[in-house]
Amino acid sequence: MQTLFRHLLPAALALALTVPLGASAGQAADNDQVLSRMNLGGDGGWDYLSVDAQRHHLFVSRGDRVLVIDLQHAKQIGTIADTKGVHGIAVAQDLKRGFTSNGKNATVTAFDLDTLKPVAVITGTGEKPDAIVYDTASHHVLTFNGKSGNVSVIDPQKNSVVATIALPGKPEFAVSDGAGHVYVNIEDKSELVQLDSRSNTVLNTWPLAPCESPSGLAIDREHHRLFSVCDNQKMTVLDAGSGHLVATLPIGNGPDAVVFDDAASVVYSSNGESGTITAIHEDDPDHYTVKSTIVTRVSARTLALDPQSHRLYLSAAKFGDTKQANGHPSIVAGSFAVLVVGKP
């Protein structure tokens, strides 16, 4: 994922109660809005979020650990520790396992979804594993390694890397269609790669123009459509079978994640620099309409969807008035929170 907001906060705070927000904080034309804010505080950067809908758990990456949130009671119930440089969390329901991509030490932590206890640390991935996907067709876990530009294929039964797939550039987000294909955005080439997850080979590499620097990727599995969000405030829609460009839609600035709600036929792009979510309706597989813009908070660039409640969850924090040494905005101590977006 993009690194703009991956900073360490200077102080740690305990989990606070969920804070309701008024409709004015995020009122949208279709009534989607920010419903509440879970104040988590603490220090650490952040990246992906992931939902275990079966157990009503939200996994939130925080630098060197993963926070586990009970969505029914809006409170933290656990921490998966020692996940240095964690980016993503993959959920494998059939295995009752979760997997974290630990970017700073090139490992994956496997943990039990019921007990939340680590069961293995898998070594030997490529450098700086970022996105992580569980593919139900092959029953393999795949990490997409930003520095080495490849994919590490993990057999979760053996807890070991069993294959490596070379990529044409720096991978970003990835998705599986559940039918033997995995797709990944190539950030520095503005391309999208189709993998065969059973043979661990590259099938196709497709251009994403007019997209520039793609990050988030989502899929409509039923209609075979891929949604890539891009730095130049565009979302591209590709045919997942042919790679044909179907549509290009406007989105906000600084996107880093996108999800597709199958039941509502809506694509949501989280735009961290704009502090918005762009909601785009899939009228049919070849036609799309920008439905609304939902106000969130500047820095809210990553999100996850709960397919049962149809609510969105976004990590965010407040920016300070000063700059850090790297030129990025400072972050107000203890301001880290998860925003909850949906219909009231």
mmCIF file of C-alpha atoms in Angstrom:
data_model
loop_
_atom_site.group_PDB
_atom_site.id
_atom_site.type_symbol
_atom_site.label_atom_id
_atom_site.label_comp_id
_atom_site.label_asym_id
_atom_site.label_seq_id
_atom_site.Cartn_x
_atom_site.Cartn_y
_atom_site.Cartn_z
ATOM 1 C CA MET A 1 0.000 0.000 0.000
ATOM 2 C CA GLN A 2 1.031 3.620 -0.327
ATOM 3 C CA THR A 3 3.231 4.962 2.470
ATOM 4 C CA LEU A 4 1.939 8.509 2.868
ATOM 5 C CA PHE A 5 0.228 7.916 6.216
ATOM 6 C CA ARG A 6 2.432 5.170 7.710
ATOM 7 C CA HIS A 7 3.873 7.013 10.667
ATOM 8 C CA LEU A 8 4.397 6.307 14.327
ATOM 9 C CA LEU A 9 2.280 8.201 16.805
ATOM 10 C CA PRO A 10 4.217 9.570 19.775
ATOM 11 C CA ALA A 11 1.947 8.352 22.571
ATOM 12 C CA ALA A 12 -0.271 5.389 23.389
ATOM 13 C CA LEU A 13 -3.826 5.572 24.639
ATOM 14 C CA ALA A 14 -6.259 2.865 25.721
ATOM 15 C CA LEU A 15 -9.287 1.966 23.665
ATOM 16 C CA ALA A 16 -12.102 4.470 24.145
ATOM 17 C CA LEU A 17 -15.829 4.074 23.680
ATOM 18 C CA THR A 18 -17.367 4.443 20.265
ATOM 19 C CA VAL A 19 -18.183 8.107 19.662
ATOM 20 C CA PRO A 20 -21.377 8.813 17.679
ATOM 21 C CA LEU A 21 -21.109 11.435 14.990
ATOM 22 C CA GLY A 22 -23.851 13.603 13.573
ATOM 23 C CA ALA A 23 -25.130 13.183 10.056
ATOM 24 C CA SER A 24 -23.367 16.374 9.023
ATOM 25 C CA ALA A 25 -20.008 14.605 9.408
ATOM 26 C CA GLY A 26 -20.659 12.494 6.337
ATOM 27 C CA GLN A 27 -24.143 12.908 4.916
ATOM 28 C CA ALA A 28 -24.361 11.563 1.365
ATOM 29 C CA ALA A 29 -27.076 11.711 -1.251
ATOM 30 C CA ASP A 30 -28.046 8.078 -0.661
ATOM 31 C CA ASN A 31 -27.853 8.451 3.143
ATOM 32 C CA ASP A 32 -24.518 6.630 3.570
ATOM 33 C CA GLN A 33 -22.615 8.525 6.246
ATOM 34 C CA VAL A 34 -20.117 8.279 9.073
ATOM 35 C CA LEU A 35 -22.113 6.627 11.849
ATOM 36 C CA SER A 36 -19.530 6.450 14.607
ATOM 37 C CA ARG A 37 -15.850 6.510 15.462
ATOM 38 C CA MET A 38 -13.999 3.879 17.466
ATOM 39 C CA ASN A 39 -11.179 5.719 19.217
ATOM 40 C CA LEU A 40 -8.246 3.340 19.517
ATOM 41 C CA GLY A 41 -5.332 5.698 20.209
ATOM 42 C CA GLY A 42 -1.942 4.112 20.610
ATOM 43 C CA ASP A 43 1.099 4.474 18.434
ATOM 44 C CA GLY A 44 1.988 2.727 15.213
ATOM 45 C CA GLY A 45 1.362 3.102 11.520
ATOM 46 C CA TRP A 46 -1.534 1.502 9.737
ATOM 47 C CA ASP A 47 -2.436 -0.099 6.444
ATOM 48 C CA TYR A 48 -5.049 -2.705 5.553
ATOM 49 C CA LEU A 49 -8.145 -3.655 7.503
ATOM 50 C CA SER A 50 -9.916 -7.003 7.125
ATOM 51 C CA VAL A 51 -13.285 -8.349 8.294
ATOM 52 C CA ASP A 52 -14.032 -11.832 9.608
ATOM 53 C CA ALA A 53 -17.782 -11.613 8.975
ATOM 54 C CA GLN A 54 -18.468 -15.039 10.482
ATOM 55 C CA ARG A 55 -17.104 -14.027 13.890
ATOM 56 C CA HIS A 56 -17.922 -10.298 13.591
ATOM 57 C CA HIS A 57 -14.276 -9.373 14.007
ATOM 58 C CA LEU A 58 -12.360 -6.516 12.422
ATOM 59 C CA PHE A 59 -8.576 -6.815 12.057
ATOM 60 C CA VAL A 60 -6.720 -3.493 12.067
ATOM 61 C CA SER A 61 -3.012 -3.338 11.181
ATOM 62 C CA ARG A 62 -0.935 -1.129 13.532
ATOM 63 C CA GLY A 63 2.747 -1.131 12.686
ATOM 64 C CA ASP A 64 3.971 -4.090 14.732
ATOM 65 C CA ARG A 65 0.667 -5.663 15.779
ATOM 66 C CA VAL A 66 -2.909 -6.300 14.691
ATOM 67 C CA LEU A 67 -5.820 -5.032 16.764
ATOM 68 C CA VAL A 68 -8.874 -7.279 16.905
ATOM 69 C CA ILE A 69 -12.198 -5.454 17.259
ATOM 70 C CA ASP A 70 -15.532 -7.013 18.227
ATOM 71 C CA LEU A 71 -17.881 -5.305 15.778
ATOM 72 C CA GLN A 72 -21.031 -6.214 17.690
ATOM 73 C CA HIS A 73 -19.822 -4.436 20.832
ATOM 74 C CA ALA A 74 -17.427 -1.910 19.230
ATOM 75 C CA LYS A 75 -14.511 -2.793 21.468
ATOM 76 C CA GLN A 76 -11.055 -4.260 21.203
ATOM 77 C CA ILE A 77 -10.920 -7.881 22.328
ATOM 78 C CA GLY A 78 -7.397 -8.887 21.407
ATOM 79 C CA THR A 79 -4.036 -8.162 19.835
ATOM 80 C CA ILE A 80 -1.954 -10.290 17.496
ATOM 81 C CA ALA A 81 1.527 -9.242 18.517
ATOM 82 C CA ASP A 82 4.985 -9.418 16.930
ATOM 83 C CA THR A 83 3.871 -8.700 13.372
ATOM 84 C CA LYS A 84 6.629 -6.234 12.527
ATOM 85 C CA GLY A 85 5.717 -3.933 9.664
ATOM 86 C CA VAL A 86 2.326 -5.612 9.213
ATOM 87 C CA HIS A 87 0.395 -4.605 6.107
ATOM 88 C CA GLY A 88 -2.435 -7.042 5.427
ATOM 89 C CA ILE A 89 -4.564 -9.740 7.021
ATOM 90 C CA ALA A 90 -6.031 -12.641 5.039
ATOM 91 C CA VAL A 91 -8.901 -14.758 6.379
ATOM 92 C CA ALA A 92 -9.270 -18.453 5.485
ATOM 93 C CA GLN A 93 -12.632 -19.567 6.839
ATOM 94 C CA ASP A 94 -12.267 -23.204 5.768
ATOM 95 C CA LEU A 95 -8.999 -23.464 7.696
ATOM 96 C CA LYS A 96 -10.140 -21.309 10.630
ATOM 97 C CA ARG A 97 -6.894 -19.414 10.160
ATOM 98 C CA GLY A 98 -5.830 -15.845 9.640
ATOM 99 C CA PHE A 99 -2.531 -14.723 8.095
ATOM 100 C CA THR A 100 -0.630 -11.437 8.416
ATOM 101 C CA SER A 101 2.003 -10.089 6.009
ATOM 102 C CA ASN A 102 4.890 -8.759 8.087
ATOM 103 C CA GLY A 103 6.737 -6.373 5.797
ATOM 104 C CA LYS A 104 9.789 -5.592 7.899
ATOM 105 C CA ASN A 105 10.972 -9.142 8.519
ATOM 106 C CA ALA A 106 9.612 -10.994 5.458
ATOM 107 C CA THR A 107 7.393 -13.357 7.420
ATOM 108 C CA VAL A 108 3.757 -14.357 7.703
ATOM 109 C CA THR A 109 2.087 -14.969 11.059
ATOM 110 C CA ALA A 110 -0.629 -17.636 11.019
ATOM 111 C CA PHE A 111 -3.189 -17.390 13.820
ATOM 112 C CA ASP A 112 -6.325 -19.200 14.970
ATOM 113 C CA LEU A 113 -9.493 -17.266 14.078
ATOM 114 C CA ASP A 114 -11.327 -18.569 17.157
ATOM 115 C CA THR A 115 -8.673 -18.094 19.837
ATOM 116 C CA LEU A 116 -6.693 -15.333 18.054
ATOM 117 C CA LYS A 117 -3.510 -17.092 19.156
ATOM 118 C CA PRO A 118 -0.532 -17.371 16.764
ATOM 119 C CA VAL A 119 0.077 -20.919 15.541
ATOM 120 C CA ALA A 120 3.088 -20.428 13.248
ATOM 121 C CA VAL A 121 5.533 -17.880 11.860
ATOM 122 C CA ILE A 122 6.224 -18.625 8.205
ATOM 123 C CA THR A 123 9.597 -17.441 6.940
ATOM 124 C CA GLY A 124 11.133 -17.104 3.496
ATOM 125 C CA THR A 125 8.773 -14.794 1.651
ATOM 126 C CA GLY A 126 10.043 -12.162 -0.761
ATOM 127 C CA GLU A 127 11.173 -8.771 0.512
ATOM 128 C CA LYS A 128 8.569 -6.502 2.095
ATOM 129 C CA PRO A 129 5.423 -8.617 1.771
ATOM 130 C CA ASP A 130 2.495 -6.219 1.480
ATOM 131 C CA ALA A 131 -0.849 -7.444 0.132
ATOM 132 C CA ILE A 132 -1.861 -10.950 1.216
ATOM 133 C CA VAL A 133 -4.640 -13.142 -0.206
ATOM 134 C CA TYR A 134 -6.108 -16.539 0.616
ATOM 135 C CA ASP A 135 -7.143 -18.308 -2.591
ATOM 136 C CA THR A 136 -9.936 -20.845 -2.055
ATOM 137 C CA ALA A 137 -9.288 -22.625 -5.366
ATOM 138 C CA SER A 138 -5.710 -23.633 -4.542
ATOM 139 C CA HIS A 139 -6.029 -23.358 -0.738
ATOM 140 C CA HIS A 140 -2.823 -21.346 -0.789
ATOM 141 C CA VAL A 141 -1.895 -18.020 0.796
ATOM 142 C CA LEU A 142 -0.130 -15.550 -1.476
ATOM 143 C CA THR A 143 1.971 -12.585 -0.402
ATOM 144 C CA PHE A 144 2.774 -9.794 -2.848
ATOM 145 C CA ASN A 145 6.248 -8.527 -2.110
ATOM 146 C CA GLY A 146 6.827 -4.848 -2.807
ATOM 147 C CA LYS A 147 10.610 -4.721 -2.756
ATOM 148 C CA SER A 148 11.429 -7.974 -4.549
ATOM 149 C CA GLY A 149 8.607 -7.615 -7.080
ATOM 150 C CA ASN A 150 7.291 -11.141 -6.803
ATOM 151 C CA VAL A 151 4.677 -13.388 -5.209
ATOM 152 C CA SER A 152 5.360 -15.935 -2.476
ATOM 153 C CA VAL A 153 2.984 -18.911 -2.495
ATOM 154 C CA ILE A 154 2.443 -20.499 0.916
ATOM 155 C CA ASP A 155 0.960 -23.905 1.637
ATOM 156 C CA PRO A 156 -0.855 -23.319 4.954
ATOM 157 C CA GLN A 157 -0.884 -27.043 5.705
ATOM 158 C CA LYS A 158 2.911 -27.047 5.663
ATOM 159 C CA ASN A 159 3.334 -23.451 6.878
ATOM 160 C CA SER A 160 6.026 -22.962 4.274
ATOM 161 C CA VAL A 161 6.670 -21.143 0.993
ATOM 162 C CA VAL A 162 6.238 -23.622 -1.866
ATOM 163 C CA ALA A 163 6.629 -21.391 -4.951
ATOM 164 C CA THR A 164 7.694 -17.936 -6.108
ATOM 165 C CA ILE A 165 6.143 -16.090 -9.056
ATOM 166 C CA ALA A 166 8.049 -13.250 -10.713
ATOM 167 C CA LEU A 167 6.083 -10.085 -11.510
ATOM 168 C CA PRO A 168 6.830 -7.295 -14.024
ATOM 169 C CA GLY A 169 7.016 -4.600 -11.353
ATOM 170 C CA LYS A 170 5.972 -3.513 -7.851
ATOM 171 C CA PRO A 171 2.779 -5.258 -6.718
ATOM 172 C CA GLU A 172 0.004 -3.504 -4.837
ATOM 173 C CA PHE A 173 -3.397 -4.869 -3.858
ATOM 174 C CA ALA A 174 -4.540 -8.303 -5.040
ATOM 175 C CA VAL A 175 -7.809 -10.264 -5.218
ATOM 176 C CA SER A 176 -8.851 -13.837 -5.964
ATOM 177 C CA ASP A 177 -11.860 -14.838 -8.072
ATOM 178 C CA GLY A 178 -12.166 -18.150 -6.208
ATOM 179 C CA ALA A 179 -12.028 -20.008 -9.518
ATOM 180 C CA GLY A 180 -8.289 -20.363 -10.042
ATOM 181 C CA HIS A 181 -7.273 -16.802 -10.849
ATOM 182 C CA VAL A 182 -5.595 -14.150 -8.728
ATOM 183 C CA TYR A 183 -5.208 -10.558 -9.911
ATOM 184 C CA VAL A 184 -2.705 -7.931 -8.761
ATOM 185 C CA ASN A 185 -2.123 -4.272 -9.600
ATOM 186 C CA ILE A 186 1.421 -3.328 -10.651
ATOM 187 C CA GLU A 187 1.907 0.135 -9.211
ATOM 188 C CA ASP A 188 5.005 1.337 -11.061
ATOM 189 C CA LYS A 189 3.880 0.073 -14.480
ATOM 190 C CA SER A 190 0.143 0.891 -14.311
ATOM 191 C CA GLU A 191 -0.635 -2.695 -15.222
ATOM 192 C CA LEU A 192 -2.761 -5.534 -13.909
ATOM 193 C CA VAL A 193 -1.478 -9.116 -13.818
ATOM 194 C CA GLN A 194 -3.634 -12.247 -14.000
ATOM 195 C CA LEU A 195 -2.178 -15.319 -12.261
ATOM 196 C CA ASP A 196 -3.133 -18.987 -12.493
ATOM 197 C CA SER A 197 -3.287 -19.939 -8.817
ATOM 198 C CA ARG A 198 -3.132 -23.671 -9.472
ATOM 199 C CA SER A 199 -0.016 -23.670 -11.667
ATOM 200 C CA ASN A 200 1.540 -20.571 -10.014
ATOM 201 C CA THR A 201 2.172 -18.860 -13.335
ATOM 202 C CA VAL A 202 1.476 -15.487 -14.927
ATOM 203 C CA LEU A 203 -1.286 -15.787 -17.504
ATOM 204 C CA ASN A 204 -1.659 -12.194 -18.694
ATOM 205 C CA THR A 205 -0.406 -8.667 -18.109
ATOM 206 C CA TRP A 206 -2.880 -5.946 -19.075
ATOM 207 C CA PRO A 207 -2.430 -2.152 -19.309
ATOM 208 C CA LEU A 208 -4.532 0.004 -16.988
ATOM 209 C CA ALA A 209 -4.262 3.274 -18.939
ATOM 210 C CA PRO A 210 -5.531 5.925 -18.346
ATOM 211 C CA CYS A 211 -4.923 4.819 -14.743
ATOM 212 C CA GLU A 212 -1.696 6.075 -13.131
ATOM 213 C CA SER A 213 -0.099 4.313 -10.145
ATOM 214 C CA PRO A 214 -2.868 1.836 -9.249
ATOM 215 C CA SER A 215 -3.261 0.793 -5.629
ATOM 216 C CA GLY A 216 -6.551 -0.693 -4.406
ATOM 217 C CA LEU A 217 -8.218 -3.537 -6.321
ATOM 218 C CA ALA A 218 -11.673 -5.120 -5.942
ATOM 219 C CA ILE A 219 -13.650 -7.701 -7.903
ATOM 220 C CA ASP A 220 -17.226 -8.429 -8.922
ATOM 221 C CA ARG A 221 -16.909 -12.207 -9.134
ATOM 222 C CA GLU A 222 -20.348 -12.810 -10.615
ATOM 223 C CA HIS A 223 -19.862 -10.448 -13.555
ATOM 224 C CA HIS A 224 -16.064 -10.816 -13.893
ATOM 225 C CA ARG A 225 -15.194 -7.166 -13.382
ATOM 226 C CA LEU A 226 -12.064 -5.729 -11.758
ATOM 227 C CA PHE A 227 -11.949 -2.271 -10.156
ATOM 228 C CA SER A 228 -8.572 -0.510 -9.823
ATOM 229 C CA VAL A 229 -8.241 2.868 -8.080
ATOM 230 C CA CYS A 230 -5.492 5.174 -9.240
ATOM 231 C CA ASP A 231 -3.455 8.190 -8.141
ATOM 232 C CA ASN A 232 -4.803 10.422 -10.925
ATOM 233 C CA GLN A 233 -8.311 10.367 -9.428
ATOM 234 C CA LYS A 234 -9.617 7.648 -11.726
ATOM 235 C CA MET A 235 -11.053 4.176 -11.264
ATOM 236 C CA THR A 236 -10.730 1.734 -14.140
ATOM 237 C CA VAL A 237 -13.043 -1.227 -14.741
ATOM 238 C CA LEU A 238 -11.547 -4.218 -16.574
ATOM 239 C CA ASP A 239 -13.064 -7.430 -17.862
ATOM 240 C CA ALA A 240 -11.454 -10.117 -15.679
ATOM 241 C CA GLY A 241 -11.419 -12.618 -18.523
ATOM 242 C CA SER A 242 -10.050 -10.567 -21.394
ATOM 243 C CA GLY A 243 -8.442 -7.553 -19.724
ATOM 244 C CA HIS A 244 -10.600 -5.272 -21.869
ATOM 245 C CA LEU A 245 -11.129 -1.758 -20.481
ATOM 246 C CA VAL A 246 -14.851 -1.452 -19.744
ATOM 247 C CA ALA A 247 -15.106 1.975 -18.090
ATOM 248 C CA THR A 248 -13.199 4.798 -16.407
ATOM 249 C CA LEU A 249 -14.817 6.718 -13.526
ATOM 250 C CA PRO A 250 -13.798 9.802 -11.505
ATOM 251 C CA ILE A 251 -12.915 9.335 -7.820
ATOM 252 C CA GLY A 252 -11.331 11.454 -5.088
ATOM 253 C CA ASN A 253 -7.665 12.212 -4.451
ATOM 254 C CA GLY A 254 -5.266 9.818 -2.740
ATOM 255 C CA PRO A 255 -7.134 6.505 -3.049
ATOM 256 C CA ASP A 256 -5.545 3.424 -1.557
ATOM 257 C CA ALA A 257 -8.360 0.911 -1.243
ATOM 258 C CA VAL A 258 -11.566 -0.126 -2.954
ATOM 259 C CA VAL A 259 -14.284 -2.676 -2.140
ATOM 260 C CA PHE A 260 -17.311 -4.032 -3.986
ATOM 261 C CA ASP A 261 -20.607 -4.657 -2.182
ATOM 262 C CA ASP A 262 -22.212 -7.452 -4.195
ATOM 263 C CA ALA A 263 -25.657 -7.082 -2.645
ATOM 264 C CA ALA A 264 -25.863 -3.348 -3.374
ATOM 265 C CA SER A 265 -23.854 -3.440 -6.637
ATOM 266 C CA VAL A 266 -21.800 -0.512 -5.356
ATOM 267 C CA VAL A 267 -18.044 0.076 -5.564
ATOM 268 C CA TYR A 268 -16.504 2.179 -2.758
ATOM 269 C CA SER A 269 -13.164 3.973 -3.186
ATOM 270 C CA SER A 270 -11.525 5.442 -0.064
ATOM 271 C CA ASN A 271 -9.696 8.664 -0.920
ATOM 272 C CA GLY A 272 -7.271 9.586 1.854
ATOM 273 C CA GLU A 273 -6.157 12.989 0.622
ATOM 274 C CA SER A 274 -9.683 14.141 -0.179
ATOM 275 C CA GLY A 275 -11.089 12.701 3.038
ATOM 276 C CA THR A 276 -13.933 11.077 1.123
ATOM 277 C CA ILE A 277 -15.375 7.838 -0.181
ATOM 278 C CA THR A 278 -16.586 7.749 -3.789
ATOM 279 C CA ALA A 279 -19.595 5.431 -4.167
ATOM 280 C CA ILE A 280 -20.106 4.137 -7.723
ATOM 281 C CA HIS A 281 -23.150 2.076 -8.724
ATOM 282 C CA GLU A 282 -22.806 -0.831 -11.128
ATOM 283 C CA ASP A 283 -25.884 -0.259 -13.317
ATOM 284 C CA ASP A 284 -24.910 -3.337 -15.307
ATOM 285 C CA PRO A 285 -21.499 -4.954 -15.920
ATOM 286 C CA ASP A 286 -20.678 -2.410 -18.648
ATOM 287 C CA HIS A 287 -22.200 0.785 -17.219
ATOM 288 C CA TYR A 288 -21.441 2.653 -13.998
ATOM 289 C CA THR A 289 -22.721 5.805 -12.286
ATOM 290 C CA VAL A 290 -21.071 7.874 -9.558
ATOM 291 C CA LYS A 291 -23.701 7.648 -6.834
ATOM 292 C CA SER A 292 -22.394 9.887 -4.051
ATOM 293 C CA THR A 293 -19.417 11.311 -2.196
ATOM 294 C CA ILE A 294 -19.258 10.444 1.496
ATOM 295 C CA VAL A 295 -17.223 12.765 3.714
ATOM 296 C CA THR A 296 -14.870 10.863 6.041
ATOM 297 C CA ARG A 297 -11.548 12.351 7.197
ATOM 298 C CA VAL A 298 -8.312 13.276 5.503
ATOM 299 C CA SER A 299 -5.986 10.257 6.060
ATOM 300 C CA ALA A 300 -8.824 7.689 5.775
ATOM 301 C CA ARG A 301 -7.280 5.883 2.817
ATOM 302 C CA THR A 302 -7.841 2.194 3.625
ATOM 303 C CA LEU A 303 -11.149 0.462 4.204
ATOM 304 C CA ALA A 304 -12.842 -2.903 4.616
ATOM 305 C CA LEU A 305 -16.435 -4.006 4.012
ATOM 306 C CA ASP A 306 -18.547 -6.176 6.278
ATOM 307 C CA PRO A 307 -20.691 -8.064 3.726
ATOM 308 C CA GLN A 308 -23.325 -8.870 6.347
ATOM 309 C CA SER A 309 -23.983 -5.412 7.786
ATOM 310 C CA HIS A 310 -22.866 -3.592 4.590
ATOM 311 C CA ARG A 311 -20.870 -1.199 6.747
ATOM 312 C CA LEU A 312 -17.456 0.170 5.862
ATOM 313 C CA TYR A 313 -14.538 0.527 8.277
ATOM 314 C CA LEU A 314 -11.691 2.994 7.697
ATOM 315 C CA SER A 315 -8.495 3.680 9.662
ATOM 316 C CA ALA A 316 -7.743 7.378 10.165
ATOM 317 C CA ALA A 317 -5.994 9.906 12.401
ATOM 318 C CA LYS A 318 -5.776 13.684 12.737
ATOM 319 C CA PHE A 319 -2.964 15.582 11.066
ATOM 320 C CA GLY A 320 -1.032 18.210 13.008
ATOM 321 C CA ASP A 321 0.158 21.609 11.806
ATOM 322 C CA THR A 322 3.822 20.640 11.481
ATOM 323 C CA LYS A 323 5.803 18.425 9.125
ATOM 324 C CA GLN A 324 7.875 15.395 9.950
ATOM 325 C CA ALA A 325 11.468 15.018 8.768
ATOM 326 C CA ASN A 326 10.272 13.100 5.699
ATOM 327 C CA GLY A 327 7.978 15.977 4.716
ATOM 328 C CA HIS A 328 4.764 14.210 5.630
ATOM 329 C CA PRO A 329 2.293 15.836 8.029
ATOM 330 C CA SER A 330 2.667 15.156 11.721
ATOM 331 C CA ILE A 331 -0.062 13.154 13.426
ATOM 332 C CA VAL A 332 -1.839 14.227 16.592
ATOM 333 C CA ALA A 333 -0.934 11.860 19.436
ATOM 334 C CA GLY A 334 -3.664 9.408 20.377
ATOM 335 C CA SER A 335 -5.927 10.403 17.488
ATOM 336 C CA PHE A 336 -5.988 7.060 15.679
ATOM 337 C CA ALA A 337 -9.528 5.760 15.165
ATOM 338 C CA VAL A 338 -11.642 3.520 13.002
ATOM 339 C CA LEU A 339 -14.551 5.242 11.267
ATOM 340 C CA VAL A 340 -17.789 3.319 10.729
ATOM 341 C CA VAL A 341 -19.718 4.217 7.570
ATOM 342 C CA GLY A 342 -23.163 3.017 6.541
ATOM 343 C CA LYS A 343 -26.841 3.828 6.522
ATOM 344 C CA PRO A 344 -28.342 4.999 9.829
#
